[in-house]
GROMACS .gro file of C-alpha atoms in nm:
model
  477
    1MET     CA    1  13.113   9.802   7.606
    2ASN     CA    2  13.215   9.777   7.970
    3TYR     CA    3  13.013   9.608   8.242
    4LYS     CA    4  12.878   9.935   8.386
    5GLU     CA    5  12.742  10.040   8.046
    6TRP     CA    6  12.583   9.700   8.004
    7THR     CA    7  12.407   9.719   8.343
    8LYS     CA    8  12.253  10.059   8.260
    9LYS     CA    9  12.115   9.925   7.935
   10ALA     CA   10  11.984   9.613   8.109
   11GLU     CA   11  11.822   9.807   8.393
   12ASP     CA   12  11.649  10.058   8.162
   13ASN     CA   13  11.506   9.783   7.944
   14TYR     CA   14  11.392   9.583   8.248
   15ALA     CA   15  11.206   9.888   8.382
   16GLU     CA   16  11.021   9.944   8.054
   17LEU     CA   17  10.931   9.577   8.021
   18SER     CA   18  10.818   9.547   8.383
   19ASP     CA   19  10.595   9.851   8.339
   20GLU     CA   20  10.417   9.689   8.042
   21TYR     CA   21  10.372   9.360   8.227
   22PHE     CA   22  10.239   9.547   8.529
   23LYS     CA   23   9.977   9.720   8.313
   24MET     CA   24   9.881   9.386   8.159
   25GLN     CA   25   9.843   9.218   8.498
   26VAL     CA   26   9.633   9.498   8.651
   27GLY     CA   27   9.397   9.517   8.352
   28LEU     CA   28   9.517   9.851   8.213
   29PRO     CA   29   9.583   9.919   7.843
   30PHE     CA   30   9.916   9.773   7.742
   31SER     CA   31  10.101   9.704   7.422
   32GLU     CA   32  10.156   9.342   7.333
   33LYS     CA   33  10.374   9.464   7.046
   34LYS     CA   34  10.589   9.660   7.290
   35ILE     CA   35  10.623   9.357   7.518
   36HIS     CA   36  10.747   9.149   7.225
   37GLU     CA   37  10.994   9.423   7.127
   38LEU     CA   38  11.124   9.469   7.480
   39GLU     CA   39  11.153   9.094   7.538
   40GLU     CA   40  11.351   9.069   7.217
   41LYS     CA   41  11.570   9.358   7.330
   42SER     CA   42  11.611   9.189   7.667
   43SER     CA   43  11.728   8.877   7.489
   44LYS     CA   44  11.981   9.076   7.285
   45ILE     CA   45  12.112   9.249   7.598
   46ALA     CA   46  12.146   8.912   7.770
   47LYS     CA   47  12.333   8.771   7.470
   48GLU     CA   48  12.565   9.072   7.480
   49PHE     CA   49  12.652   8.985   7.838
   50ILE     CA   50  12.718   8.621   7.755
   51LYS     CA   51  12.935   8.726   7.459
   52ASN     CA   52  13.142   8.981   7.652
   53PHE     CA   53  13.146   8.867   8.015
   54THR     CA   54  13.160   8.554   8.227
   55LYS     CA   55  13.121   8.720   8.567
   56PRO     CA   56  12.939   8.792   8.787
   57GLU     CA   57  12.817   8.433   8.761
   58GLU     CA   58  12.476   8.522   8.903
   59VAL     CA   59  12.427   8.772   8.619
   60TYR     CA   60  12.529   8.506   8.367
   61ARG     CA   61  12.257   8.278   8.502
   62THR     CA   62  12.007   8.564   8.493
   63ALA     CA   63  12.107   8.639   8.134
   64VAL     CA   64  12.025   8.283   8.034
   65SER     CA   65  11.690   8.316   8.211
   66ALA     CA   66  11.623   8.639   8.019
   67ILE     CA   67  11.694   8.469   7.688
   68SER     CA   68  11.455   8.192   7.788
   69SER     CA   69  11.189   8.444   7.889
   70ALA     CA   70  11.217   8.627   7.557
   71ALA     CA   71  11.188   8.301   7.366
   72THR     CA   72  10.871   8.204   7.552
   73VAL     CA   73  10.695   8.542   7.572
   74LYS     CA   74  10.449   8.459   7.293
   75LEU     CA   75  10.358   8.136   7.468
   76THR     CA   76  10.316   8.318   7.800
   77LEU     CA   77  10.090   8.586   7.653
   78LYS     CA   78   9.884   8.330   7.463
   79LEU     CA   79   9.849   8.118   7.777
   80THR     CA   80   9.727   8.421   7.972
   81GLU     CA   81   9.466   8.487   7.706
   82LEU     CA   82   9.361   8.121   7.683
   83LYS     CA   83   9.299   8.104   8.057
   84LYS     CA   84   9.060   8.396   8.029
   85THR     CA   85   8.876   8.271   7.720
   86GLN     CA   86   8.894   7.889   7.739
   87ILE     CA   87   8.895   7.811   8.111
   88LYS     CA   88   8.540   7.920   8.181
   89SER     CA   89   8.228   7.761   8.319
   90GLU     CA   90   7.926   7.667   8.111
   91THR     CA   91   7.701   7.653   8.417
   92GLN     CA   92   7.809   7.915   8.673
   93LYS     CA   93   7.831   8.293   8.656
   94PHE     CA   94   8.007   8.568   8.848
   95ARG     CA   95   7.880   8.924   8.807
   96GLU     CA   96   7.656   8.806   8.523
   97GLN     CA   97   7.948   8.662   8.326
   98PRO     CA   98   8.063   8.300   8.305
   99VAL     CA   99   8.312   8.218   8.579
  100ASN     CA  100   8.657   8.206   8.423
  101TRP     CA  101   9.008   8.149   8.552
  102ASN     CA  102   9.046   8.516   8.645
  103THR     CA  103   8.728   8.531   8.854
  104TRP     CA  104   8.741   8.179   9.000
  105ARG     CA  105   8.880   8.278   9.340
  106GLN     CA  106   8.626   8.554   9.385
  107PHE     CA  107   8.341   8.323   9.279
  108VAL     CA  108   8.416   8.050   9.536
  109VAL     CA  109   8.386   8.295   9.826
  110ASN     CA  110   8.005   8.291   9.810
  111ALA     CA  111   7.932   7.982   9.600
  112ASN     CA  112   7.770   7.678   9.760
  113ASP     CA  113   7.940   7.340   9.784
  114GLN     CA  114   7.789   7.193   9.468
  115GLU     CA  115   7.861   7.505   9.264
  116ARG     CA  116   8.225   7.500   9.370
  117LYS     CA  117   8.262   7.133   9.285
  118THR     CA  118   8.098   7.188   8.948
  119VAL     CA  119   8.334   7.469   8.848
  120TYR     CA  120   8.640   7.285   8.979
  121ASP     CA  121   8.550   6.973   8.780
  122GLU     CA  122   8.469   7.179   8.471
  123PHE     CA  123   8.803   7.356   8.485
  124VAL     CA  124   8.996   7.031   8.537
  125LYS     CA  125   8.830   6.889   8.225
  126LEU     CA  126   8.929   7.200   8.030
  127THR     CA  127   9.302   7.173   8.109
  128PRO     CA  128   9.385   7.000   7.775
  129LYS     CA  129   9.315   7.340   7.617
  130ILE     CA  130   9.619   7.486   7.797
  131ALA     CA  131   9.835   7.175   7.841
  132GLY     CA  132   9.998   7.196   7.498
  133LEU     CA  133  10.112   7.555   7.544
  134THR     CA  134  10.235   7.478   7.894
  135GLN     CA  135  10.441   7.187   7.760
  136ASP     CA  136  10.588   7.410   7.489
  137PHE     CA  137  10.681   7.668   7.755
  138PHE     CA  138  10.877   7.419   7.964
  139GLU     CA  139  11.041   7.239   7.672
  140THR     CA  140  11.149   7.563   7.504
  141SER     CA  141  11.291   7.692   7.832
  142LYS     CA  142  11.477   7.367   7.901
  143LYS     CA  143  11.635   7.371   7.556
  144ILE     CA  144  11.763   7.728   7.595
  145PHE     CA  145  11.918   7.657   7.934
  146GLN     CA  146  12.090   7.349   7.789
  147GLU     CA  147  12.230   7.553   7.500
  148HIS     CA  148  12.413   7.765   7.757
  149ASN     CA  149  12.534   7.471   7.967
  150GLN     CA  150  12.282   7.547   8.239
  151THR     CA  151  11.981   7.369   8.382
  152ILE     CA  152  11.668   7.524   8.527
  153LEU     CA  153  11.707   7.323   8.847
  154ASN     CA  154  12.073   7.403   8.905
  155THR     CA  155  12.017   7.774   8.835
  156TYR     CA  156  11.744   7.782   9.097
  157LEU     CA  157  11.932   7.585   9.361
  158THR     CA  158  12.256   7.779   9.312
  159SER     CA  159  12.075   8.110   9.358
  160HIS     CA  160  11.965   7.984   9.702
  161ASN     CA  161  12.302   7.827   9.787
  162ILE     CA  162  12.133   7.494   9.854
  163ASN     CA  163  12.178   7.154   9.690
  164TYR     CA  164  11.905   6.921   9.568
  165GLU     CA  165  11.945   6.666   9.847
  166HIS     CA  166  11.918   6.930  10.120
  167ALA     CA  167  11.615   7.090   9.954
  168ILE     CA  168  11.436   6.754   9.931
  169GLU     CA  169  11.532   6.668  10.289
  170PHE     CA  170  11.402   7.004  10.418
  171LEU     CA  171  11.070   6.977  10.234
  172THR     CA  172  11.012   6.609  10.315
  173LYS     CA  173  11.092   6.660  10.683
  174LEU     CA  174  10.858   6.959  10.698
  175ARG     CA  175  10.581   6.770  10.519
  176ASP     CA  176  10.610   6.465  10.743
  177GLY     CA  177  10.654   6.671  11.058
  178ILE     CA  178  10.324   6.856  11.019
  179LYS     CA  179  10.122   6.586  10.842
  180GLU     CA  180   9.930   6.452  11.141
  181LYS     CA  181   9.855   6.795  11.287
  182TYR     CA  182   9.763   6.934  10.945
  183TRP     CA  183   9.506   6.663  10.874
  184GLU     CA  184   9.358   6.681  11.223
  185GLU     CA  185   9.307   7.057  11.199
  186PHE     CA  186   9.192   7.053  10.836
  187LYS     CA  187   8.919   6.801  10.925
  188LYS     CA  188   8.808   7.006  11.225
  189GLU     CA  189   8.769   7.316  11.010
  190THR     CA  190   8.580   7.159  10.720
  191ASN     CA  191   8.349   6.985  10.966
  192ARG     CA  192   8.294   7.314  11.150
  193ILE     CA  193   8.225   7.504  10.829
  194LEU     CA  194   8.082   7.245  10.590
  195GLY     CA  195   7.977   6.956  10.813
  196ARG     CA  196   8.206   6.705  10.642
  197ASP     CA  197   8.567   6.594  10.598
  198PRO     CA  198   8.790   6.770  10.342
  199GLN     CA  199   8.731   6.708   9.971
  200TYR     CA  200   8.968   6.754   9.677
  201TYR     CA  201   8.796   7.074   9.565
  202ASP     CA  202   8.849   7.241   9.905
  203ASP     CA  203   9.167   7.395   9.773
  204LEU     CA  204   9.391   7.649   9.942
  205TYR     CA  205   9.228   7.945   9.769
  206PHE     CA  206   8.882   7.843   9.885
  207MET     CA  207   8.993   7.755  10.237
  208ARG     CA  208   9.184   8.077  10.292
  209ASN     CA  209   8.856   8.261  10.242
  210VAL     CA  210   8.597   8.032  10.397
  211ILE     CA  211   8.798   7.964  10.712
  212TYR     CA  212   8.768   8.332  10.799
  213ASN     CA  213   8.421   8.401  10.655
  214ASP     CA  214   8.250   8.467  10.987
  215LEU     CA  215   8.542   8.687  11.094
  216ALA     CA  216   8.588   8.882  10.772
  217ASP     CA  217   8.334   9.156  10.836
  218LYS     CA  218   8.487   9.216  11.178
  219PHE     CA  219   8.794   9.341  10.995
  220GLY     CA  220   8.585   9.593  10.803
  221ASN     CA  221   8.696   9.886  11.017
  222ILE     CA  222   9.064   9.799  10.991
  223ASN     CA  223   9.277  10.009  10.761
  224ALA     CA  224   9.547   9.756  10.682
  225LEU     CA  225   9.740   9.991  10.458
  226GLU     CA  226   9.765  10.255  10.727
  227GLY     CA  227   9.851   9.984  10.980
  228ILE     CA  228  10.153   9.852  10.791
  229LYS     CA  229  10.265  10.204  10.699
  230LYS     CA  230  10.256  10.308  11.065
  231THR     CA  231  10.453  10.001  11.172
  232ALA     CA  232  10.706  10.051  10.895
  233LYS     CA  233  10.757  10.412  11.006
  234GLN     CA  234  10.807  10.305  11.369
  235LEU     CA  235  11.078  10.068  11.252
  236GLY     CA  236  11.242  10.343  11.047
  237PHE     CA  237  11.117  10.256  10.697
  238ASN     CA  238  10.970  10.501  10.443
  239THR     CA  239  10.668  10.374  10.243
  240SER     CA  240  10.573  10.697  10.068
  241ILE     CA  241  10.715  10.600   9.728
  242ILE     CA  242  10.531  10.267   9.705
  243HIS     CA  243  10.252  10.279   9.443
  244ILE     CA  244   9.937  10.081   9.528
  245ASP     CA  245   9.681   9.964   9.269
  246ASP     CA  246   9.363   9.844   9.443
  247VAL     CA  247   9.114   9.899   9.158
  248ASP     CA  248   8.894   9.598   9.071
  249ARG     CA  249   8.915   9.565   8.693
  250ALA     CA  250   8.764   9.278   8.494
  251ASP     CA  251   9.095   9.172   8.339
  252LYS     CA  252   9.303   9.224   8.650
  253SER     CA  253   9.498   8.925   8.781
  254PRO     CA  254   9.324   8.767   9.082
  255SER     CA  255   9.658   8.718   9.254
  256PRO     CA  256   9.802   8.999   9.467
  257PHE     CA  257  10.156   9.083   9.358
  258CYS     CA  258  10.442   9.327   9.395
  259SER     CA  259  10.635   9.451   9.094
  260ALA     CA  260  10.976   9.611   9.129
  261ILE     CA  261  10.997   9.823   8.816
  262ARG     CA  262  11.323   9.993   8.914
  263VAL     CA  263  11.499   9.913   9.242
  264PRO     CA  264  11.473  10.091   9.477
  265GLU     CA  265  11.278  10.391   9.342
  266ASP     CA  266  10.979  10.245   9.153
  267VAL     CA  267  10.801   9.959   9.329
  268ARG     CA  268  10.428   9.883   9.292
  269ILE     CA  269  10.176   9.648   9.451
  270SER     CA  270   9.845   9.522   9.318
  271TYR     CA  271   9.559   9.343   9.486
  272LYS     CA  272   9.199   9.261   9.400
  273ALA     CA  273   8.960   9.287   9.694
  274GLU     CA  274   8.824   8.955   9.823
  275ASN     CA  275   8.717   9.040  10.179
  276PRO     CA  276   8.850   9.280  10.446
  277LEU     CA  277   9.043   9.008  10.625
  278ASN     CA  278   9.204   8.856  10.318
  279ASP     CA  279   9.283   9.201  10.190
  280THR     CA  280   9.465   9.269  10.518
  281LYS     CA  281   9.680   8.959  10.463
  282SER     CA  282   9.750   9.054  10.101
  283ILE     CA  283   9.843   9.411  10.190
  284TYR     CA  284  10.084   9.311  10.466
  285HIS     CA  285  10.245   9.048  10.242
  286GLU     CA  286  10.286   9.263   9.932
  287MET     CA  287  10.390   9.567  10.134
  288GLY     CA  288  10.658   9.342  10.285
  289HIS     CA  289  10.796   9.288   9.936
  290ALA     CA  290  10.774   9.659   9.863
  291ILE     CA  291  10.938   9.770  10.190
  292HIS     CA  292  11.220   9.529  10.115
  293GLU     CA  293  11.274   9.642   9.756
  294THR     CA  294  11.250  10.016   9.830
  295HIS     CA  295  11.512   9.993  10.105
  296ILE     CA  296  11.786   9.812   9.917
  297GLN     CA  297  12.073  10.059   9.890
  298ALA     CA  298  12.047  10.259   9.568
  299ASN     CA  299  12.424  10.270   9.513
  300LEU     CA  300  12.468   9.893   9.507
  301PRO     CA  301  12.580   9.728   9.183
  302TYR     CA  302  12.316   9.596   8.946
  303GLU     CA  303  12.354   9.234   9.055
  304ASP     CA  304  12.297   9.314   9.422
  305ARG     CA  305  11.979   9.512   9.350
  306TYR     CA  306  11.820   9.284   9.092
  307VAL     CA  307  11.962   8.932   9.113
  308LEU     CA  308  11.794   8.822   9.435
  309SER     CA  309  11.686   8.466   9.497
  310MET     CA  310  11.314   8.408   9.521
  311GLY     CA  311  11.361   8.274   9.872
  312LEU     CA  312  11.525   8.598   9.982
  313ALA     CA  313  11.248   8.803   9.822
  314GLU     CA  314  10.979   8.597   9.995
  315THR     CA  315  11.156   8.620  10.331
  316PHE     CA  316  11.062   8.983  10.388
  317SER     CA  317  10.706   8.956  10.255
  318GLN     CA  318  10.639   8.662  10.486
  319PHE     CA  319  10.808   8.841  10.774
  320PHE     CA  320  10.588   9.150  10.756
  321GLU     CA  321  10.277   8.937  10.697
  322SER     CA  322  10.362   8.747  11.016
  323LEU     CA  323  10.279   9.063  11.214
  324ILE     CA  324   9.909   8.985  11.174
  325SER     CA  325   9.953   8.642  11.329
  326ASN     CA  326  10.070   8.810  11.650
  327GLU     CA  327   9.789   8.847  11.903
  328ILE     CA  328   9.943   9.150  12.075
  329TYR     CA  329   9.992   9.329  11.742
  330LEU     CA  330   9.634   9.262  11.635
  331LYS     CA  331   9.494   9.402  11.960
  332GLU     CA  332   9.720   9.701  12.008
  333GLU     CA  333   9.801   9.808  11.652
  334LEU     CA  334   9.490   9.708  11.456
  335GLY     CA  335   9.235   9.739  11.736
  336LEU     CA  336   9.093   9.386  11.746
  337ASP     CA  337   8.933   9.276  12.070
  338GLU     CA  338   9.103   8.995  12.261
  339LYS     CA  339   8.854   8.722  12.175
  340LEU     CA  340   8.864   8.800  11.803
  341ALA     CA  341   9.244   8.829  11.797
  342LYS     CA  342   9.287   8.495  11.973
  343GLU     CA  343   9.046   8.315  11.739
  344TYR     CA  344   9.198   8.474  11.431
  345VAL     CA  345   9.550   8.366  11.534
  346ARG     CA  346   9.421   8.011  11.591
  347ARG     CA  347   9.276   7.999  11.242
  348ILE     CA  348   9.589   8.149  11.090
  349LYS     CA  349   9.781   7.857  11.237
  350VAL     CA  350   9.535   7.611  11.082
  351MET     CA  351   9.556   7.789  10.749
  352ARG     CA  352   9.933   7.786  10.764
  353LEU     CA  353   9.929   7.409  10.818
  354ILE     CA  354   9.713   7.373  10.507
  355THR     CA  355   9.941   7.609  10.316
  356PHE     CA  356  10.258   7.426  10.420
  357ALA     CA  357  10.109   7.091  10.320
  358PHE     CA  358   9.999   7.225   9.980
  359TYR     CA  359  10.326   7.406   9.912
  360ALA     CA  360  10.532   7.106  10.020
  361GLY     CA  361  10.352   6.892   9.764
  362ASN     CA  362  10.391   7.158   9.495
  363SER     CA  363  10.759   7.202   9.577
  364LEU     CA  364  10.848   6.834   9.574
  365PHE     CA  365  10.653   6.795   9.250
  366LYS     CA  366  10.848   7.072   9.078
  367LEU     CA  367  11.192   6.968   9.207
  368LYS     CA  368  11.140   6.602   9.113
  369MET     CA  369  10.994   6.701   8.776
  370TYR     CA  370  11.328   6.857   8.680
  371HIS     CA  371  11.567   6.628   8.865
  372ASN     CA  372  11.411   6.309   8.729
  373ASN     CA  373  11.334   6.450   8.381
  374VAL     CA  374  10.972   6.339   8.414
  375PRO     CA  375  10.796   6.338   8.073
  376PHE     CA  376  10.522   6.600   8.047
  377GLU     CA  377  10.252   6.337   7.999
  378LYS     CA  378  10.350   6.183   8.336
  379LEU     CA  379  10.335   6.509   8.533
  380ASN     CA  380   9.968   6.485   8.627
  381GLU     CA  381  10.035   6.145   8.779
  382LEU     CA  382  10.337   6.279   8.970
  383TYR     CA  383  10.132   6.572   9.100
  384THR     CA  384   9.862   6.342   9.235
  385GLU     CA  385  10.127   6.125   9.404
  386GLU     CA  386  10.303   6.416   9.573
  387GLN     CA  387   9.982   6.580   9.693
  388LYS     CA  388   9.855   6.248   9.825
  389GLN     CA  389  10.167   6.236  10.044
  390SER     CA  390  10.139   6.600  10.145
  391MET     CA  391   9.765   6.671  10.163
  392ASN     CA  392   9.631   6.320  10.228
  393MET     CA  393   9.382   6.357   9.942
  394ASN     CA  394   9.353   6.243   9.582
  395ILE     CA  395   9.394   6.576   9.405
  396PRO     CA  396   9.329   6.558   9.028
  397GLY     CA  397   9.669   6.574   8.864
  398GLU     CA  398   9.548   6.831   8.613
  399TYR     CA  399   9.502   7.084   8.892
  400TRP     CA  400   9.865   7.197   8.868
  401LEU     CA  401   9.791   7.335   8.522
  402LEU     CA  402   9.527   7.565   8.674
  403HIS     CA  403   9.758   7.703   8.939
  404HIS     CA  404   9.884   8.061   8.903
  405ILE     CA  405  10.250   7.976   8.969
  406LEU     CA  406  10.325   7.611   8.886
  407PRO     CA  407  10.268   7.630   8.507
  408GLU     CA  408  10.382   7.992   8.462
  409TYR     CA  409  10.712   7.998   8.651
  410LEU     CA  410  10.998   7.760   8.585
  411LEU     CA  411  11.065   7.708   8.955
  412TYR     CA  412  10.943   7.925   9.241
  413VAL     CA  413  10.726   7.754   9.500
  414PRO     CA  414  10.995   7.601   9.730
  415SER     CA  415  11.110   7.956   9.797
  416TYR     CA  416  10.800   8.022  10.007
  417LEU     CA  417  10.891   7.743  10.247
  418PHE     CA  418  11.261   7.829  10.253
  419ALA     CA  419  11.156   8.184  10.342
  420TYR     CA  420  10.939   8.068  10.632
  421ALA     CA  421  11.249   7.913  10.790
  422ASN     CA  422  11.422   8.252  10.767
  423VAL     CA  423  11.121   8.426  10.918
  424GLU     CA  424  11.130   8.210  11.231
  425GLU     CA  425  11.492   8.312  11.290
  426MET     CA  426  11.419   8.681  11.225
  427LYS     CA  427  11.123   8.688  11.465
  428THR     CA  428  11.334   8.532  11.739
  429ASN     CA  429  11.606   8.793  11.687
  430CYS     CA  430  11.357   9.083  11.684
  431VAL     CA  431  11.208   8.971  12.016
  432GLU     CA  432  11.556   8.950  12.167
  433LEU     CA  433  11.631   9.305  12.048
  434GLY     CA  434  11.300   9.475  12.117
  435GLY     CA  435  11.089   9.252  12.338
  436GLU     CA  436  10.746   9.109  12.259
  437ARG     CA  437  10.641   9.446  12.110
  438TRP     CA  438  10.950   9.462  11.892
  439TRP     CA  439  10.773   9.660  11.617
  440HIS     CA  440  10.818   9.969  11.837
  441SER     CA  441  11.191   9.906  11.864
  442LYS     CA  442  11.446  10.106  11.668
  443LYS     CA  443  11.698   9.831  11.744
  444ALA     CA  444  11.474   9.576  11.572
  445GLY     CA  445  11.429   9.821  11.285
  446GLU     CA  446  11.805   9.862  11.247
  447TYR     CA  447  11.846   9.484  11.252
  448LEU     CA  448  11.593   9.452  10.969
  449LYS     CA  449  11.751   9.735  10.771
  450ASN     CA  450  12.089   9.568  10.802
  451LEU     CA  451  11.936   9.254  10.651
  452ILE     CA  452  11.763   9.445  10.370
  453GLN     CA  453  12.011   9.711  10.259
  454PRO     CA  454  12.279   9.476  10.116
  455GLY     CA  455  12.029   9.338   9.864
  456ALA     CA  456  12.146   9.004   9.727
  457LYS     CA  457  12.432   8.997   9.978
  458SER     CA  458  12.189   8.985  10.272
  459LEU     CA  459  12.271   8.744  10.553
  460MET     CA  460  11.935   8.581  10.482
  461SER     CA  461  12.032   8.486  10.125
  462ASP     CA  462  12.218   8.168  10.227
  463PHE     CA  463  11.982   7.871  10.259
  464SER     CA  464  12.251   7.605  10.289
  465LYS     CA  465  12.187   7.541  10.657
  466ILE     CA  466  11.810   7.586  10.688
  467THR     CA  467  11.612   7.331  10.884
  468PRO     CA  468  11.236   7.300  10.933
  469ASP     CA  469  11.267   7.214  11.303
  470LYS     CA  470  11.150   7.551  11.440
  471LEU     CA  471  10.867   7.562  11.188
  472ILE     CA  472  10.747   7.216  11.281
  473LYS     CA  473  10.761   7.297  11.652
  474THR     CA  474  10.574   7.626  11.606
  475MET     CA  475  10.305   7.465  11.392
  476THR     CA  476  10.244   7.152  11.600
  477GLU     CA  477  10.274   7.269  11.961
   0.00000   0.00000   0.00000
């Protein structure tokens, strides 16, 4: 078998497996048996690569990850099921059913303060039901990486071309640089909305809804999907092949996501309606992923189409989402009046401060967890410590087990913040090329295409020199 034959086999299997996972995540009929079979096949294909090839090195690392994924698929599926059946409230209901992990985010939108606290506390107390499986997931993964002379941490850092010290420095500097402004603005918002200072159960997923509650209905006439499609077309991108699943099914994941089944020709997004404003944010973000993945050159080798760092993937989703934090864009492209646009942009900035603080804590937690080989039973304590530094609150350590990324992905969350640093640079360059209304500029569009088309070889894939300085300045001025 030559390398080209191997890549075809790998790509075909990945597409089938991704399709089954997509159906599972959107609440459509799927075959758990088929997932097991395809994961096993994926593992065999990965082992074939390791047996026959040593390069490209990035594919070797991905092959190890695939073997790990196949070995943990039963744990992952069981954990998904346990969250639906075991993490549920005994006191609160949503649509006449007990609030569970899947409906939690939708429930908090209209719940009162005491109801939210009750469900939060209930769910924290229920985390022992999922802790054992989560521990098995991480320990099994770690063992497999070690068997192939790899580590989870080094694989992640190498894919971003960044070392541990630089990553920690970037995140710590960002956290400390926004801390005072973050807390000042967070307090203002909870006092405006709730008449009190922030509490531990005012988490990101509650705040990102409630902060916009009185504005949400004013977005009701906005067609976000048409808005981003129009902008993409002006920049020279084609969105016609992107599949969008917006149906609200009971078993559908509450988290919006984009799934690249086959790059670049089969890319799908899913979101579950929360409110018109939040849906606008979700659509712009996930369409950013999809625009990116559908415009990677089709003739590139396998590794340049599929082996992209998470930071690179998040760069383009964050970039396109940033359009709706631009006052001119909101007024002229989405039709918001000046007063509403100005207030919305102000609140976006507050929400971004909260997001950066939360993600910084999550990121430092995950990086230190691996680097320091923290025992699983000590992770709750570490999480509380890191979020105390980042969010200035005593967050229950068990909360990380309820998150949709921290316990389900080996290492992902720092990529969001690395990507934001890229976005600041890209926005500056687009303004230089096309002026303050750069989204009408073909030059800006060509610049973006030139960043996207090379796939993994994009200029934005190197995070070795990123600094948080522009981010801090933008967020605190």
